[in-house]
mmCIF file of C-alpha atoms in Angstrom:
data_model
loop_
_atom_site.group_PDB
_atom_site.id
_atom_site.type_symbol
_atom_site.label_atom_id
_atom_site.label_comp_id
_atom_site.label_asym_id
_atom_site.label_seq_id
_atom_site.Cartn_x
_atom_site.Cartn_y
_atom_site.Cartn_z
ATOM 1 C CA GLY A 1 47.011 -232.932 -128.308
ATOM 2 C CA GLN A 2 44.399 -232.127 -125.686
ATOM 3 C CA VAL A 3 42.313 -234.380 -123.452
ATOM 4 C CA GLY A 4 38.946 -233.159 -122.229
ATOM 5 C CA THR A 5 37.609 -234.353 -118.882
ATOM 6 C CA TRP A 6 33.866 -233.730 -119.240
ATOM 7 C CA ALA A 7 33.167 -237.391 -118.379
ATOM 8 C CA TRP A 8 35.285 -237.254 -115.196
ATOM 9 C CA GLY A 9 32.411 -236.595 -112.796
ATOM 10 C CA ASN A 10 29.369 -236.046 -115.031
ATOM 11 C CA GLN A 11 26.667 -238.540 -114.104
ATOM 12 C CA PHE A 12 23.820 -237.308 -116.320
ATOM 13 C CA LEU A 13 25.446 -237.484 -119.763
ATOM 14 C CA TRP A 14 28.367 -239.840 -119.216
ATOM 15 C CA GLY A 15 27.155 -242.114 -116.416
ATOM 16 C CA TYR A 16 30.107 -241.388 -114.143
ATOM 17 C CA SER A 17 30.413 -243.083 -110.749
ATOM 18 C CA PRO A 18 33.540 -243.155 -108.562
ATOM 19 C CA GLN A 19 33.269 -246.917 -108.034
ATOM 20 C CA LYS A 20 32.884 -247.804 -111.719
ATOM 21 C CA SER A 21 34.872 -245.068 -113.445
ATOM 22 C CA ASP A 22 37.916 -243.933 -111.469
ATOM 23 C CA ALA A 23 40.187 -246.907 -112.167
ATOM 24 C CA ALA A 24 39.509 -246.707 -115.914
ATOM 25 C CA LEU A 25 40.067 -242.944 -115.895
ATOM 26 C CA GLN A 26 43.390 -243.386 -114.087
ATOM 27 C CA GLU A 27 44.418 -245.955 -116.704
ATOM 28 C CA THR A 28 43.359 -243.622 -119.517
ATOM 29 C CA PHE A 29 45.276 -240.731 -117.985
ATOM 30 C CA ASP A 30 48.459 -242.790 -117.674
ATOM 31 C CA HIS A 31 48.083 -244.085 -121.241
ATOM 32 C CA VAL A 32 47.678 -240.705 -122.923
ATOM 33 C CA LEU A 33 50.407 -239.102 -120.814
ATOM 34 C CA ASN A 34 52.837 -241.865 -121.742
ATOM 35 C CA ALA A 35 51.867 -241.305 -125.381
ATOM 36 C CA GLY A 36 53.003 -237.689 -125.093
ATOM 37 C CA ILE A 37 49.669 -235.883 -124.712
ATOM 38 C CA ASN A 38 50.269 -233.309 -122.009
ATOM 39 C CA TRP A 39 47.367 -230.844 -122.125
ATOM 40 C CA PHE A 40 44.228 -231.453 -120.054
ATOM 41 C CA ASP A 41 41.061 -229.369 -119.962
ATOM 42 C CA SER A 42 38.658 -229.402 -117.031
ATOM 43 C CA ALA A 43 35.858 -227.322 -115.479
ATOM 44 C CA ASP A 44 34.447 -226.641 -112.055
ATOM 45 C CA SER A 45 31.026 -227.832 -113.268
ATOM 46 C CA TYR A 46 32.300 -231.283 -114.289
ATOM 47 C CA GLY A 47 30.835 -232.879 -111.210
ATOM 48 C CA THR A 48 28.047 -231.241 -109.219
ATOM 49 C CA GLY A 49 26.378 -231.698 -105.842
ATOM 50 C CA ARG A 50 28.346 -234.134 -103.706
ATOM 51 C CA LEU A 51 30.724 -234.571 -106.674
ATOM 52 C CA GLU A 52 31.467 -230.844 -106.953
ATOM 53 C CA GLY A 53 34.692 -230.234 -108.872
ATOM 54 C CA ARG A 54 35.246 -233.991 -109.240
ATOM 55 C CA SER A 55 37.054 -233.678 -112.578
ATOM 56 C CA GLU A 56 39.562 -231.222 -111.139
ATOM 57 C CA VAL A 57 40.101 -233.371 -108.051
ATOM 58 C CA LEU A 58 40.771 -236.475 -110.155
ATOM 59 C CA LEU A 59 43.084 -234.605 -112.507
ATOM 60 C CA GLY A 60 45.135 -233.299 -109.598
ATOM 61 C CA GLN A 61 45.233 -236.754 -108.027
ATOM 62 C CA PHE A 62 46.263 -238.475 -111.267
ATOM 63 C CA LEU A 63 48.996 -235.911 -111.885
ATOM 64 C CA LYS A 64 50.498 -236.673 -108.482
ATOM 65 C CA GLU A 65 50.148 -240.452 -108.727
ATOM 66 C CA HIS A 66 51.522 -240.894 -112.254
ATOM 67 C CA ASP A 67 54.959 -242.483 -112.205
ATOM 68 C CA TYR A 68 56.888 -240.145 -114.492
ATOM 69 C CA LYS A 69 60.148 -242.035 -114.086
ATOM 70 C CA ARG A 70 58.850 -245.541 -114.671
ATOM 71 C CA GLY A 71 56.047 -244.757 -117.108
ATOM 72 C CA GLY A 72 58.402 -244.984 -120.065
ATOM 73 C CA GLY A 73 56.498 -242.170 -121.726
ATOM 74 C CA LYS A 74 57.362 -238.930 -123.443
ATOM 75 C CA VAL A 75 56.197 -236.654 -120.591
ATOM 76 C CA ARG A 76 58.943 -236.835 -117.995
ATOM 77 C CA SER A 77 57.628 -234.500 -115.295
ATOM 78 C CA SER A 78 54.386 -232.992 -114.019
ATOM 79 C CA ASP A 79 55.959 -229.616 -114.810
ATOM 80 C CA ASP A 80 55.588 -230.554 -118.490
ATOM 81 C CA VAL A 81 51.803 -230.928 -118.175
ATOM 82 C CA TYR A 82 49.468 -228.046 -119.028
ATOM 83 C CA VAL A 83 46.086 -227.683 -117.341
ATOM 84 C CA ALA A 84 43.192 -225.467 -118.362
ATOM 85 C CA THR A 85 39.929 -225.180 -116.477
ATOM 86 C CA LYS A 86 36.630 -223.390 -116.941
ATOM 87 C CA ILE A 87 34.554 -221.436 -114.432
ATOM 88 C CA ALA A 88 30.765 -221.566 -114.776
ATOM 89 C CA PRO A 89 29.032 -218.156 -114.706
ATOM 90 C CA TYR A 90 26.359 -219.309 -112.286
ATOM 91 C CA PRO A 91 23.782 -216.595 -111.469
ATOM 92 C CA PHE A 92 24.863 -216.574 -107.819
ATOM 93 C CA ARG A 93 28.401 -215.513 -108.760
ATOM 94 C CA LEU A 94 28.421 -211.760 -108.300
ATOM 95 C CA GLY A 95 31.264 -209.394 -109.131
ATOM 96 C CA LYS A 96 34.861 -209.940 -110.156
ATOM 97 C CA GLU A 97 35.787 -211.457 -106.804
ATOM 98 C CA SER A 98 33.398 -214.374 -107.382
ATOM 99 C CA ILE A 99 35.355 -215.480 -110.441
ATOM 100 C CA LYS A 100 38.685 -215.000 -108.691
ATOM 101 C CA LYS A 101 37.457 -217.026 -105.722
ATOM 102 C CA ALA A 102 36.155 -219.802 -107.997
ATOM 103 C CA LEU A 103 39.450 -220.002 -109.884
ATOM 104 C CA LYS A 104 41.395 -220.207 -106.656
ATOM 105 C CA GLU A 105 39.117 -223.041 -105.506
ATOM 106 C CA SER A 106 39.753 -224.821 -108.816
ATOM 107 C CA SER A 107 43.486 -224.366 -108.345
ATOM 108 C CA ARG A 108 43.213 -225.835 -104.845
ATOM 109 C CA ARG A 109 41.337 -228.894 -106.172
ATOM 110 C CA LEU A 110 43.920 -229.370 -108.929
ATOM 111 C CA ASP A 111 46.612 -229.148 -106.250
ATOM 112 C CA ARG A 112 49.418 -228.250 -108.644
ATOM 113 C CA GLY A 113 51.347 -225.950 -106.321
ATOM 114 C CA ARG A 114 53.327 -223.317 -108.181
ATOM 115 C CA ALA A 115 52.284 -224.736 -111.568
ATOM 116 C CA GLY A 116 48.733 -223.485 -110.979
ATOM 117 C CA VAL A 117 46.269 -223.068 -113.840
ATOM 118 C CA ASP A 118 47.659 -222.454 -117.313
ATOM 119 C CA ILE A 119 44.435 -221.176 -118.920
ATOM 120 C CA GLY A 120 41.556 -219.831 -116.833
ATOM 121 C CA GLN A 121 38.378 -219.770 -118.914
ATOM 122 C CA LEU A 122 34.803 -218.525 -118.585
ATOM 123 C CA HIS A 123 32.670 -221.556 -119.438
ATOM 124 C CA TRP A 124 29.942 -219.743 -121.370
ATOM 125 C CA ALA A 125 28.644 -216.239 -121.972
ATOM 126 C CA PRO A 126 26.163 -215.446 -119.176
ATOM 127 C CA PRO A 127 22.606 -214.843 -120.442
ATOM 128 C CA LEU A 128 21.767 -211.179 -121.083
ATOM 129 C CA GLY A 129 25.321 -210.222 -120.178
ATOM 130 C CA TRP A 130 24.703 -210.846 -116.465
ATOM 131 C CA GLN A 131 27.940 -209.956 -114.612
ATOM 132 C CA GLU A 132 29.930 -210.601 -117.793
ATOM 133 C CA LYS A 133 32.242 -207.593 -117.677
ATOM 134 C CA ALA A 134 32.844 -208.198 -113.972
ATOM 135 C CA TYR A 135 33.842 -211.770 -114.800
ATOM 136 C CA TRP A 136 36.210 -210.508 -117.514
ATOM 137 C CA THR A 137 37.757 -208.119 -114.999
ATOM 138 C CA GLY A 138 38.256 -210.969 -112.535
ATOM 139 C CA LEU A 139 40.028 -213.052 -115.181
ATOM 140 C CA ALA A 140 42.265 -210.133 -116.146
ATOM 141 C CA GLU A 141 43.211 -209.494 -112.524
ATOM 142 C CA MET A 142 43.988 -213.172 -112.006
ATOM 143 C CA GLN A 143 46.450 -213.016 -114.891
ATOM 144 C CA HIS A 144 47.997 -209.755 -113.670
ATOM 145 C CA GLU A 145 48.409 -211.307 -110.214
ATOM 146 C CA GLY A 146 50.074 -214.406 -111.667
ATOM 147 C CA ASN A 147 47.365 -216.862 -110.630
ATOM 148 C CA ILE A 148 46.682 -217.942 -114.220
ATOM 149 C CA LYS A 149 49.019 -217.788 -117.182
ATOM 150 C CA ALA A 150 46.429 -217.024 -119.885
ATOM 151 C CA ILE A 151 42.766 -216.072 -120.288
ATOM 152 C CA GLY A 152 40.269 -218.073 -122.296
ATOM 153 C CA LEU A 153 36.555 -218.104 -123.032
ATOM 154 C CA SER A 154 34.257 -220.922 -124.101
ATOM 155 C CA ASN A 155 31.119 -221.122 -126.235
ATOM 156 C CA TYR A 156 31.452 -217.546 -127.521
ATOM 157 C CA GLY A 157 30.120 -216.613 -130.945
ATOM 158 C CA PRO A 158 31.886 -214.290 -133.413
ATOM 159 C CA GLN A 159 30.528 -210.891 -132.363
ATOM 160 C CA LYS A 160 30.762 -211.508 -128.632
ATOM 161 C CA LEU A 161 34.269 -212.842 -129.089
ATOM 162 C CA ARG A 162 35.350 -209.669 -130.883
ATOM 163 C CA GLN A 163 33.832 -207.521 -128.117
ATOM 164 C CA ALA A 164 35.575 -209.558 -125.431
ATOM 165 C CA ALA A 165 38.963 -209.471 -127.161
ATOM 166 C CA GLU A 166 38.747 -205.682 -127.555
ATOM 167 C CA THR A 167 37.701 -205.210 -123.915
ATOM 168 C CA PHE A 168 40.556 -207.318 -122.574
ATOM 169 C CA ARG A 169 43.033 -205.488 -124.784
ATOM 170 C CA LYS A 170 41.846 -201.903 -124.330
ATOM 171 C CA GLU A 171 40.519 -201.898 -120.752
ATOM 172 C CA HIS A 172 42.780 -204.455 -119.071
ATOM 173 C CA GLY A 173 45.961 -204.517 -121.137
ATOM 174 C CA VAL A 174 45.901 -208.295 -121.636
ATOM 175 C CA SER A 175 45.331 -210.571 -124.592
ATOM 176 C CA LEU A 176 42.499 -213.053 -124.887
ATOM 177 C CA ALA A 177 44.276 -216.316 -125.647
ATOM 178 C CA SER A 178 41.545 -218.757 -126.626
ATOM 179 C CA ASN A 179 37.910 -219.600 -127.213
ATOM 180 C CA GLN A 180 36.782 -223.205 -126.751
ATOM 181 C CA VAL A 181 33.838 -224.234 -128.940
ATOM 182 C CA GLN A 182 32.089 -227.366 -130.110
ATOM 183 C CA PHE A 183 33.593 -228.227 -133.476
ATOM 184 C CA SER A 184 33.481 -231.489 -135.432
ATOM 185 C CA LEU A 185 32.174 -233.024 -138.650
ATOM 186 C CA VAL A 186 28.697 -232.954 -137.109
ATOM 187 C CA SER A 187 29.054 -229.487 -135.576
ATOM 188 C CA THR A 188 30.499 -227.030 -138.077
ATOM 189 C CA LEU A 189 28.984 -223.791 -136.755
ATOM 190 C CA PRO A 190 32.403 -222.153 -136.106
ATOM 191 C CA VAL A 191 33.062 -222.287 -139.865
ATOM 192 C CA ARG A 192 29.554 -221.327 -140.986
ATOM 193 C CA SER A 193 29.221 -218.429 -138.535
ATOM 194 C CA GLY A 194 32.498 -216.723 -139.426
ATOM 195 C CA LEU A 195 33.943 -217.441 -135.974
ATOM 196 C CA VAL A 196 37.112 -218.970 -137.420
ATOM 197 C CA GLU A 197 37.959 -215.806 -139.349
ATOM 198 C CA ILE A 198 37.112 -213.397 -136.523
ATOM 199 C CA ALA A 199 39.132 -215.392 -134.001
ATOM 200 C CA ALA A 200 42.118 -215.316 -136.349
ATOM 201 C CA SER A 201 41.794 -211.563 -136.876
ATOM 202 C CA GLU A 202 41.743 -211.002 -133.103
ATOM 203 C CA GLY A 203 44.681 -213.322 -132.441
ATOM 204 C CA VAL A 204 42.481 -215.732 -130.477
ATOM 205 C CA ARG A 205 43.229 -219.460 -130.765
ATOM 206 C CA LEU A 206 40.175 -221.676 -131.228
ATOM 207 C CA ILE A 207 40.076 -224.894 -129.211
ATOM 208 C CA ALA A 208 37.686 -227.637 -130.333
ATOM 209 C CA TYR A 209 35.699 -229.631 -127.823
ATOM 210 C CA SER A 210 33.761 -232.814 -128.654
ATOM 211 C CA PRO A 211 35.736 -233.248 -131.914
ATOM 212 C CA LEU A 212 34.306 -236.786 -132.134
ATOM 213 C CA GLY A 213 30.721 -235.574 -131.686
ATOM 214 C CA LEU A 214 30.174 -236.950 -128.160
ATOM 215 C CA GLY A 215 31.559 -240.264 -129.466
ATOM 216 C CA ILE A 216 29.265 -240.704 -132.472
ATOM 217 C CA LEU A 217 32.187 -240.302 -134.919
ATOM 218 C CA THR A 218 34.336 -243.008 -133.303
ATOM 219 C CA GLY A 219 32.722 -245.860 -135.254
ATOM 220 C CA ARG A 220 32.054 -247.580 -131.954
ATOM 221 C CA TYR A 221 28.266 -247.232 -132.176
ATOM 222 C CA SER A 222 25.862 -248.809 -134.666
ATOM 223 C CA MET A 223 22.096 -249.021 -135.134
ATOM 224 C CA GLU A 224 22.401 -252.295 -137.077
ATOM 225 C CA LYS A 225 24.397 -254.017 -134.352
ATOM 226 C CA GLN A 226 22.408 -252.335 -131.573
ATOM 227 C CA ARG A 227 25.568 -250.834 -130.097
ATOM 228 C CA LEU A 228 24.386 -247.639 -128.452
ATOM 229 C CA PRO A 229 25.494 -245.701 -125.361
ATOM 230 C CA GLU A 230 23.349 -245.437 -122.266
ATOM 231 C CA GLY A 231 21.676 -242.251 -121.080
ATOM 232 C CA PRO A 232 20.713 -239.166 -123.115
ATOM 233 C CA ARG A 233 23.271 -239.914 -125.834
ATOM 234 C CA ARG A 234 21.295 -243.032 -126.737
ATOM 235 C CA ILE A 235 18.294 -240.944 -127.819
ATOM 236 C CA LEU A 236 20.482 -238.515 -129.754
ATOM 237 C CA PHE A 237 22.467 -241.258 -131.501
ATOM 238 C CA LYS A 238 19.295 -243.064 -132.616
ATOM 239 C CA GLU A 239 18.320 -239.916 -134.508
ATOM 240 C CA LEU A 240 21.742 -239.059 -135.920
ATOM 241 C CA LEU A 241 23.353 -242.400 -136.812
ATOM 242 C CA PRO A 242 21.243 -243.162 -139.924
ATOM 243 C CA ALA A 243 22.020 -239.766 -141.443
ATOM 244 C CA LEU A 244 25.713 -240.098 -140.608
ATOM 245 C CA ALA A 245 26.202 -243.453 -142.338
ATOM 246 C CA PRO A 246 28.106 -241.936 -145.342
ATOM 247 C CA VAL A 247 30.424 -239.946 -143.062
ATOM 248 C CA LEU A 248 31.142 -242.916 -140.811
ATOM 249 C CA ALA A 249 31.764 -245.143 -143.831
#
């Protein structure tokens, strides 16, 4: 199983604060690791401004502080943990070196030593293709140089995914390993768009994010009982919960 860390630093959507959140996140990390879940996904944009890279920093810290010997869990060593991260294609990132530099900064924040980053991903397709092929080149060079073990994308649709997979294969001699997309009972676009079939034909593994629909599918929230999250999700859930009653039931 995989654990996403979007909430580990995001104030706007998830209401993160170091004082209120870090202890609970540490407890959550220890719990899932002891349960045998050993794959964590992060991003350099999970935490901005003064909290830049906060998710990666916390993940690296938790990996070091977890007591693998006394935890009594199924994951016995930090070497058995897999970490993926995503690099945002911000407009100020120019050329292949910008992506390589950003990935190296992520690796430094994760502080995993030789373990490094298992999957280095581009967080989304840059609008109008801005710098996209340069970013792909940077990812390919990072894999060739041994700085990442595999290349992934995120939020790519079917046609762009096919183009990317062919470019990595033909121009760089590497395989595109994965594409991370929103996929749940309330977000079925990967099935409806043909992405599932195209990814399979290209040998690209799809990774689902928000499989519980930002929490709306957990059964934790209810209009009748006035149990709603704070922040922007509150507005969204007020609109969606009534229509989702049969699914939640």
